[in-house]
Short mmCIF file of C-alpha atoms in Angstrom, two decimals:
data_model
loop_
_atom_site.label_atom_id
_atom_site.label_comp_id
_atom_site.label_asym_id
_atom_site.label_seq_id
_atom_site.Cartn_x
_atom_site.Cartn_y
_atom_site.Cartn_z
CA MET J 418 136.80 77.11 99.24
CA ARG J 419 136.35 77.46 95.64
CA THR J 420 133.31 77.86 93.42
CA THR J 421 132.13 79.42 90.24
CA VAL J 422 129.80 82.04 91.70
CA GLY J 423 130.07 83.31 95.35
CA ILE J 424 126.78 84.80 96.56
CA ILE J 425 126.80 86.98 99.59
CA GLY J 426 123.40 86.95 101.33
CA ALA J 427 120.53 84.44 101.68
CA GLY J 428 117.63 86.72 101.26
CA PRO J 429 115.16 86.11 98.36
CA ALA J 430 117.80 87.64 95.78
CA GLY J 431 120.69 85.29 96.83
CA LEU J 432 118.49 82.15 97.34
CA LEU J 433 116.85 82.60 94.06
CA LEU J 434 120.08 83.31 92.24
CA ALA J 435 121.52 80.05 93.64
CA ARG J 436 118.43 78.13 92.51
CA LEU J 437 118.46 79.51 88.95
CA LEU J 438 122.24 78.77 88.68
CA HIS J 439 121.85 75.26 90.09
CA ARG J 440 119.28 74.55 87.40
CA ALA J 441 121.69 75.86 84.79
CA GLY J 442 124.39 73.53 86.02
CA ILE J 443 126.45 76.34 87.42
CA GLU J 444 128.01 75.90 90.89
CA SER J 445 127.62 78.42 93.71
CA VAL J 446 128.16 78.98 97.35
CA VAL J 447 125.82 81.15 99.42
CA LEU J 448 127.23 82.97 102.50
CA GLU J 449 124.71 84.35 104.99
CA GLY J 450 125.72 86.21 108.09
CA ARG J 451 122.63 85.35 110.06
CA ASP J 452 121.17 81.94 111.28
CA ARG J 453 118.48 80.15 109.46
CA ASP J 454 115.70 80.98 112.00
CA TYR J 455 116.42 84.66 111.57
CA VAL J 456 116.35 84.56 107.62
CA GLU J 457 113.10 82.56 107.83
CA GLN J 458 111.32 84.98 110.31
CA ARG J 459 112.30 88.57 109.19
CA GLN J 460 109.19 90.31 107.93
CA ARG J 461 109.65 92.09 104.64
CA ALA J 462 107.62 92.26 101.35
CA GLY J 463 104.48 90.40 100.75
CA ILE J 464 103.40 91.26 97.19
CA LEU J 465 104.65 89.21 94.18
CA GLU J 466 104.30 90.52 90.69
CA GLN J 467 103.03 88.28 87.90
CA GLY J 468 106.71 87.93 86.75
CA THR J 469 107.89 86.95 90.03
CA VAL J 470 105.33 84.22 90.42
CA ASP J 471 106.13 82.88 87.00
CA VAL J 472 109.83 82.73 87.93
CA LEU J 473 109.26 80.91 91.15
CA ARG J 474 107.14 78.35 89.37
CA ALA J 475 109.58 77.75 86.60
CA ALA J 476 112.28 77.34 89.31
CA GLY J 477 110.45 74.58 91.08
CA ALA J 478 109.76 76.81 93.96
CA GLY J 479 105.96 77.54 93.29
CA GLU J 480 104.15 74.66 94.91
CA ARG J 481 103.49 75.98 98.41
CA MET J 482 102.97 79.56 96.95
CA ASP J 483 100.30 78.21 94.53
CA ARG J 484 98.59 76.47 97.38
CA GLU J 485 98.75 79.01 100.07
CA GLY J 486 99.23 82.47 98.36
CA LEU J 487 96.36 84.74 97.72
CA ARG J 488 95.88 85.87 94.05
CA HIS J 489 94.72 89.45 93.86
CA ASP J 490 93.20 90.87 90.71
CA GLY J 491 93.22 94.44 91.86
CA ILE J 492 93.69 97.11 94.44
CA GLU J 493 91.43 99.82 95.95
CA LEU J 494 92.13 103.45 96.09
CA ARG J 495 90.41 105.45 98.78
CA PHE J 496 90.18 109.21 98.89
CA GLY J 497 87.54 111.66 100.00
CA ARG J 498 85.75 108.80 101.69
CA ARG J 499 85.17 107.31 98.32
CA ARG J 500 86.48 103.96 96.95
CA HIS J 501 87.78 103.19 93.32
CA ARG J 502 88.93 99.65 92.35
CA VAL J 503 91.64 99.19 89.81
CA ASP J 504 91.08 95.89 87.86
CA PHE J 505 94.38 94.41 87.01
CA PRO J 506 93.44 91.70 84.48
CA ALA J 507 91.08 93.94 82.51
CA LEU J 508 93.80 96.62 82.20
CA THR J 509 96.88 94.47 81.62
CA GLY J 510 95.75 91.44 79.45
CA GLY J 511 95.33 89.16 82.26
CA ARG J 512 98.03 89.88 84.80
CA SER J 513 97.62 89.84 88.57
CA VAL J 514 99.66 89.79 91.76
CA THR J 515 100.00 87.26 94.57
CA VAL J 516 100.12 87.96 98.32
CA TYR J 517 102.80 85.58 99.58
CA ALA J 518 105.19 86.87 102.23
CA GLN J 519 108.92 87.01 101.70
CA THR J 520 109.56 84.87 104.71
CA GLU J 521 107.57 82.09 102.95
CA VAL J 522 109.54 82.55 99.69
CA CYS J 523 112.80 82.27 101.73
CA LYS J 524 111.65 79.18 103.46
CA ASP J 525 110.74 77.49 100.22
CA LEU J 526 114.08 78.44 98.47
CA ILE J 527 116.18 77.39 101.64
CA ALA J 528 114.41 74.01 101.70
CA LEU J 529 115.16 73.47 98.04
CA GLY J 530 118.71 74.75 98.26
CA LEU J 531 119.59 72.58 101.21
CA GLU J 532 118.01 69.54 99.55
CA GLU J 533 119.28 69.95 96.02
CA GLY J 534 121.65 72.95 95.66
CA GLY J 535 125.30 73.80 96.46
CA PRO J 536 126.55 74.91 99.90
CA LEU J 537 124.39 77.33 101.91
CA LEU J 538 126.26 78.41 104.95
CA PHE J 539 124.44 80.27 107.62
CA GLU J 540 126.31 82.26 110.30
CA ALA J 541 128.98 82.80 107.75
CA GLU J 542 129.74 86.59 107.89
CA ALA J 543 131.13 88.18 104.82
CA LEU J 544 134.15 90.49 105.77
CA ALA J 545 135.26 91.80 102.47
CA VAL J 546 135.33 91.36 98.81
CA GLU J 547 138.70 91.41 97.25
CA GLY J 548 140.13 91.25 93.69
CA ALA J 549 136.94 92.24 91.83
CA GLU J 550 139.05 93.53 88.88
CA SER J 551 141.02 90.15 88.67
CA ASP J 552 139.85 86.82 87.11
CA ARG J 553 139.81 85.34 90.68
CA PRO J 554 137.79 87.59 92.94
CA ARG J 555 137.39 86.29 96.66
CA VAL J 556 135.26 86.88 99.64
CA THR J 557 136.81 86.64 103.20
CA PHE J 558 134.25 85.46 105.56
CA ARG J 559 134.00 84.21 109.21
CA HIS J 560 132.32 80.93 109.92
CA GLN J 561 132.31 78.62 113.02
CA GLY J 562 134.69 80.89 114.79
CA ARG J 563 137.46 81.09 112.04
CA GLU J 564 138.20 83.18 109.03
CA ASP J 565 138.16 81.49 105.52
CA VAL J 566 138.34 82.57 101.89
CA LEU J 567 135.90 81.74 99.14
CA GLU J 568 137.67 81.91 95.78
CA CYS J 569 135.25 82.54 92.85
CA ASP J 570 134.92 83.31 89.13
CA TYR J 571 132.31 85.74 89.98
CA VAL J 572 130.98 87.41 93.17
CA VAL J 573 127.29 88.63 93.63
CA GLY J 574 126.40 91.07 96.52
CA CYS J 575 122.85 90.13 97.49
CA ASP J 576 123.71 91.34 101.05
CA GLY J 577 121.40 94.33 101.44
CA PHE J 578 121.93 98.07 101.96
CA TRP J 579 124.44 97.68 104.68
CA GLY J 580 126.41 94.78 103.16
CA VAL J 581 130.08 94.63 102.29
CA ALA J 582 129.76 94.05 98.50
CA ARG J 583 128.99 97.65 97.58
CA ARG J 584 131.73 98.94 99.67
CA ALA J 585 134.16 97.04 97.42
CA PHE J 586 133.37 99.41 94.51
CA PRO J 587 136.13 102.15 94.09
CA ALA J 588 134.78 105.62 95.03
CA GLY J 589 135.66 106.97 91.55
CA VAL J 590 133.41 104.19 90.04
CA SER J 591 130.29 104.61 92.19
CA ARG J 592 127.45 107.05 91.73
CA VAL J 593 124.64 107.35 94.24
CA PHE J 594 121.19 108.75 93.78
CA GLU J 595 118.92 109.04 96.76
CA ARG J 596 116.00 110.70 98.48
CA SER J 597 114.84 110.52 102.06
CA TYR J 598 111.12 111.01 102.97
CA PRO J 599 109.96 113.11 106.04
CA TYR J 600 107.58 110.25 106.93
CA ALA J 601 107.74 106.60 107.85
CA TRP J 602 105.28 103.57 107.99
CA LEU J 603 104.05 102.34 111.32
CA GLY J 604 103.02 98.74 110.66
CA ILE J 605 101.30 96.14 112.60
CA LEU J 606 100.57 92.40 112.18
CA ALA J 607 97.27 91.45 113.66
CA ASP J 608 95.33 88.15 114.16
CA VAL J 609 92.34 89.13 112.53
CA ALA J 610 90.84 88.28 109.02
CA PRO J 611 91.36 91.18 106.52
CA SER J 612 88.69 93.55 106.37
CA HIS J 613 88.80 93.67 102.55
CA ASP J 614 89.80 91.03 100.09
CA GLU J 615 92.26 93.27 98.26
CA LEU J 616 94.82 95.83 99.23
CA VAL J 617 93.52 99.30 100.08
CA TYR J 618 95.60 102.31 99.67
CA ALA J 619 94.04 105.28 101.36
CA ARG J 620 94.97 109.01 101.01
CA HIS J 621 93.65 110.92 103.96
CA GLU J 622 94.34 114.54 105.13
CA ARG J 623 95.63 112.96 108.37
CA GLY J 624 97.97 110.79 106.45
CA PHE J 625 98.31 107.67 104.28
CA ALA J 626 96.98 104.21 105.34
CA LEU J 627 97.25 100.73 103.85
CA LEU J 628 95.17 97.68 104.53
CA SER J 629 97.11 94.49 103.49
CA MET J 630 97.25 90.89 104.75
CA ARG J 631 99.56 87.87 105.12
CA SER J 632 96.90 85.19 105.04
CA PRO J 633 93.10 84.80 105.27
CA ALA J 634 93.52 85.03 109.06
CA VAL J 635 96.30 87.67 109.53
CA SER J 636 96.11 91.36 108.55
CA ARG J 637 99.03 93.72 107.88
CA LEU J 638 98.13 97.27 108.18
CA TYR J 639 100.20 100.51 107.99
CA LEU J 640 99.94 104.14 108.92
CA GLN J 641 101.85 107.12 107.83
CA VAL J 642 103.79 108.61 110.70
CA PRO J 643 106.68 111.19 111.07
CA ALA J 644 110.05 109.88 110.36
CA GLY J 645 111.91 108.76 113.50
CA THR J 646 108.71 107.63 115.27
CA ASP J 647 109.09 105.14 118.02
CA ALA J 648 106.71 102.20 117.46
CA GLY J 649 106.29 101.81 121.32
CA ALA J 650 104.81 105.24 121.47
CA TRP J 651 101.63 103.98 119.81
CA GLY J 652 99.31 101.91 121.80
CA ASP J 653 97.26 99.16 120.02
CA GLU J 654 94.00 100.86 120.37
CA ALA J 655 95.44 104.20 119.18
CA VAL J 656 96.76 102.53 116.01
CA TRP J 657 93.26 100.92 115.37
CA ASP J 658 91.43 104.31 115.98
CA GLU J 659 93.69 106.06 113.50
CA LEU J 660 93.47 103.29 110.90
CA GLU J 661 89.70 103.59 111.23
CA ARG J 662 89.71 107.22 110.71
CA ARG J 663 91.91 107.21 107.55
CA LEU J 664 90.20 104.14 106.04
CA GLU J 665 86.55 105.31 106.53
CA THR J 666 84.16 105.59 103.65
CA ASP J 667 80.58 106.90 103.21
CA ASP J 668 79.25 103.28 102.25
CA GLY J 669 79.21 101.62 105.67
CA TRP J 670 82.52 99.75 105.25
CA ARG J 671 83.92 98.56 108.60
CA LEU J 672 87.48 97.81 109.83
CA GLU J 673 87.67 94.71 111.97
CA ARG J 674 90.11 94.74 114.94
CA GLY J 675 92.01 92.01 116.44
CA PRO J 676 95.06 91.21 118.67
CA VAL J 677 98.31 92.96 117.48
CA THR J 678 101.13 90.59 117.43
CA GLN J 679 103.87 92.79 115.97
CA LYS J 680 104.51 96.42 115.54
CA SER J 681 107.41 98.26 113.78
CA VAL J 682 108.39 101.41 111.96
CA THR J 683 109.70 101.33 108.36
CA PRO J 684 111.71 104.27 107.10
CA MET J 685 111.06 105.57 103.57
CA ARG J 686 113.74 106.23 101.12
CA SER J 687 114.77 105.91 97.48
CA PHE J 688 118.32 104.92 96.60
CA VAL J 689 120.18 103.67 93.48
CA HIS J 690 123.83 102.84 93.16
CA GLU J 691 125.22 102.94 89.55
CA PRO J 692 126.84 100.90 88.16
CA MET J 693 125.67 97.50 89.43
CA ARG J 694 128.84 95.82 88.31
CA HIS J 695 132.38 96.35 88.88
CA GLY J 696 134.77 93.80 87.14
CA ARG J 697 133.56 90.38 88.33
CA LEU J 698 131.58 91.92 91.25
CA PHE J 699 127.84 92.31 90.73
CA LEU J 700 125.08 93.81 92.92
CA ALA J 701 121.67 92.64 93.20
CA GLY J 702 118.55 93.65 95.17
CA ASP J 703 118.82 96.12 98.11
CA ALA J 704 122.61 96.20 97.75
CA ALA J 705 121.98 98.22 94.61
CA HIS J 706 118.61 99.95 95.08
CA ILE J 707 115.92 100.71 97.66
CA VAL J 708 112.35 101.83 96.94
CA PRO J 709 109.75 103.09 99.22
CA PRO J 710 107.31 100.32 99.91
CA THR J 711 104.33 102.04 98.61
CA GLY J 712 104.69 100.55 95.03
CA ALA J 713 105.46 96.95 96.37
CA LYS J 714 108.55 96.83 94.22
CA GLY J 715 111.41 95.96 96.38
CA LEU J 716 111.36 92.00 96.43
CA ASN J 717 110.21 92.13 92.70
CA LEU J 718 113.18 94.16 91.69
CA ALA J 719 115.61 91.80 93.37
CA VAL J 720 113.92 88.95 91.37
CA GLY J 721 114.44 90.91 88.13
CA ASP J 722 118.20 91.39 88.92
CA VAL J 723 118.98 87.82 89.54
CA VAL J 724 116.98 86.53 86.54
CA THR J 725 118.93 88.98 84.39
CA LEU J 726 122.17 87.72 86.03
CA ALA J 727 121.49 84.16 85.85
CA ARG J 728 120.54 84.32 82.23
CA ALA J 729 123.69 86.19 81.43
CA LEU J 730 125.93 83.72 83.30
CA ALA J 731 124.34 80.77 81.61
CA HIS J 732 124.75 82.55 78.23
CA GLU J 733 128.38 83.09 78.95
CA ARG J 734 128.84 79.35 79.91
CA ARG J 735 127.03 78.20 76.83
CA THR J 736 128.52 80.45 74.27
CA GLY J 737 131.60 81.88 75.75
CA SER J 738 130.26 85.39 75.13
CA PRO J 739 130.44 87.89 77.82
CA GLU J 740 127.90 90.07 76.03
CA LEU J 741 124.93 89.83 78.42
CA LEU J 742 127.24 90.05 81.46
CA ASP J 743 128.51 93.26 80.14
CA ALA J 744 125.07 94.55 79.56
CA TYR J 745 123.87 93.45 83.15
CA SER J 746 124.08 96.84 84.96
CA ALA J 747 122.46 98.77 82.03
CA THR J 748 119.69 96.09 81.51
CA CYS J 749 118.73 96.09 85.20
CA LEU J 750 118.94 99.81 85.76
CA ARG J 751 116.36 100.35 83.01
CA ARG J 752 113.93 98.45 85.15
CA VAL J 753 115.13 99.82 88.40
CA TRP J 754 114.63 103.47 87.41
CA GLN J 755 111.08 102.70 86.06
CA ALA J 756 110.30 101.01 89.53
CA GLU J 757 111.93 103.99 91.29
CA ARG J 758 109.70 106.30 89.30
CA PHE J 759 106.47 104.33 89.99
CA SER J 760 107.25 103.97 93.69
CA TYR J 761 107.99 107.73 94.00
CA ASP J 762 104.77 108.49 92.12
CA MET J 763 102.73 106.19 94.26
CA THR J 764 104.40 107.74 97.50
CA THR J 765 103.79 111.33 96.67
CA LEU J 766 100.35 110.56 95.40
CA LEU J 767 99.11 109.10 98.70
CA HIS J 768 101.33 110.73 101.47
CA PRO J 769 100.57 114.21 102.60
CA ALA J 770 103.92 115.93 103.22
CA PRO J 771 104.47 117.63 106.63
CA ASP J 772 104.74 121.00 104.98
CA ALA J 773 102.00 120.41 102.38
CA THR J 774 99.78 123.28 101.39
CA ALA J 775 96.17 123.42 100.40
CA PHE J 776 97.40 123.59 96.78
CA ASP J 777 99.43 120.31 97.21
CA ALA J 778 96.41 118.56 98.65
CA ARG J 779 94.17 119.55 95.69
CA LEU J 780 96.88 118.25 93.26
CA GLN J 781 96.96 114.86 95.12
CA LEU J 782 93.15 114.70 94.83
CA ALA J 783 93.23 115.69 91.14
CA ARG J 784 95.78 113.04 90.33
CA LEU J 785 93.60 110.40 92.13
CA GLU J 786 90.51 111.61 90.10
CA ARG J 787 92.49 111.30 86.92
CA ILE J 788 93.36 107.62 87.62
CA ALA J 789 89.63 107.00 88.64
CA SER J 790 88.12 108.66 85.54
CA CYS J 791 90.71 107.97 82.80
CA GLN J 792 91.41 104.43 81.56
CA ALA J 793 94.88 105.39 80.09
CA ALA J 794 96.07 106.70 83.57
CA GLU J 795 94.50 103.68 85.32
CA THR J 796 96.24 101.17 82.93
CA ASP J 797 99.48 102.95 83.48
CA LEU J 798 99.23 102.23 87.18
CA ALA J 799 98.07 98.74 86.73
CA GLU J 800 100.82 97.78 84.38
CA ALA J 801 103.46 99.16 86.71
CA TYR J 802 102.00 97.55 89.79
CA THR J 803 101.76 94.00 88.26
CA GLY J 804 105.31 94.37 87.01
CA PHE J 805 107.71 95.62 84.46
CA PRO J 806 109.33 92.95 82.08
CA LEU J 807 112.02 90.97 83.60
CA GLY J 808 115.35 91.59 81.87
#
């Protein structure tokens, strides 16, 4: 097989890149190791920044998002049994976020890709990327029981943290920056209407809690738990009891309970691989960087990567200049590190560490009080949460 851009991975990064390239008249082939049902069902992020929403609309992938997604104009911070709302439009010049699950984004992009785009191969396992420094890089892959080769002008690894693309970078080229956290998130999906109409981030001495949602009838909630926790060790009622404790307020607010349909544990880590390009091989999304989920940045960072790359590839085709391609890694990493900083700040602001002292606890509360009482601090949070500029 031969194409212009070989894309490894049919998550939101790979699918959106294929869509943007198709609209720019650039051929691509997407290789995805899993089957379509798996891709369309895997639960991941659910918060879309303003820029991500705008990109999906411009790519012709926003119709169902606009119909079914939930626009949110703020979040609520809870600490000391008090509530403080951060008003996004008032602080950012009108920006907001939209609750629309990654699974739904993938469904929309898959449907468009199969109807209008280039080849999208499911159960096509990428085995290796070869020749990244040549003008004809290739991806060896296994599909329908046999090995094949995809020859490309460019290869883009959108294949996640465990994918093969990053392993094709020579050891002498790669630099890795990472941090692991001593806690994780125990998450549940529940068939019950959300108990609040916006996301609630709660700092409590027993640990962090998050009240989120997937739809007007489905709640998504999280608890801070020790790293390595087994989700099966928590009974449903124990989860609800703990959520109630950590989210309680002095004004009579109540948490509504319902049947738990899914339970899982999400580890917390920060990770950046530099550079994000080697020769004609590019990394995008989780293949290049991971953020703790507190800042709702993972999916949105992936969108920023592929928007930058699609723009650079279109520029190269139109003008013959590799200028934007050569700047890809540096351009993306500026945004990546700001998102890493914000996600780290949100995580350490709201999660008591296992070895936290009384001094540490007071500092967390002081930081929260600063946000609640200082418009400049509140604006910094709102601008970061709703999204850094793309590209």
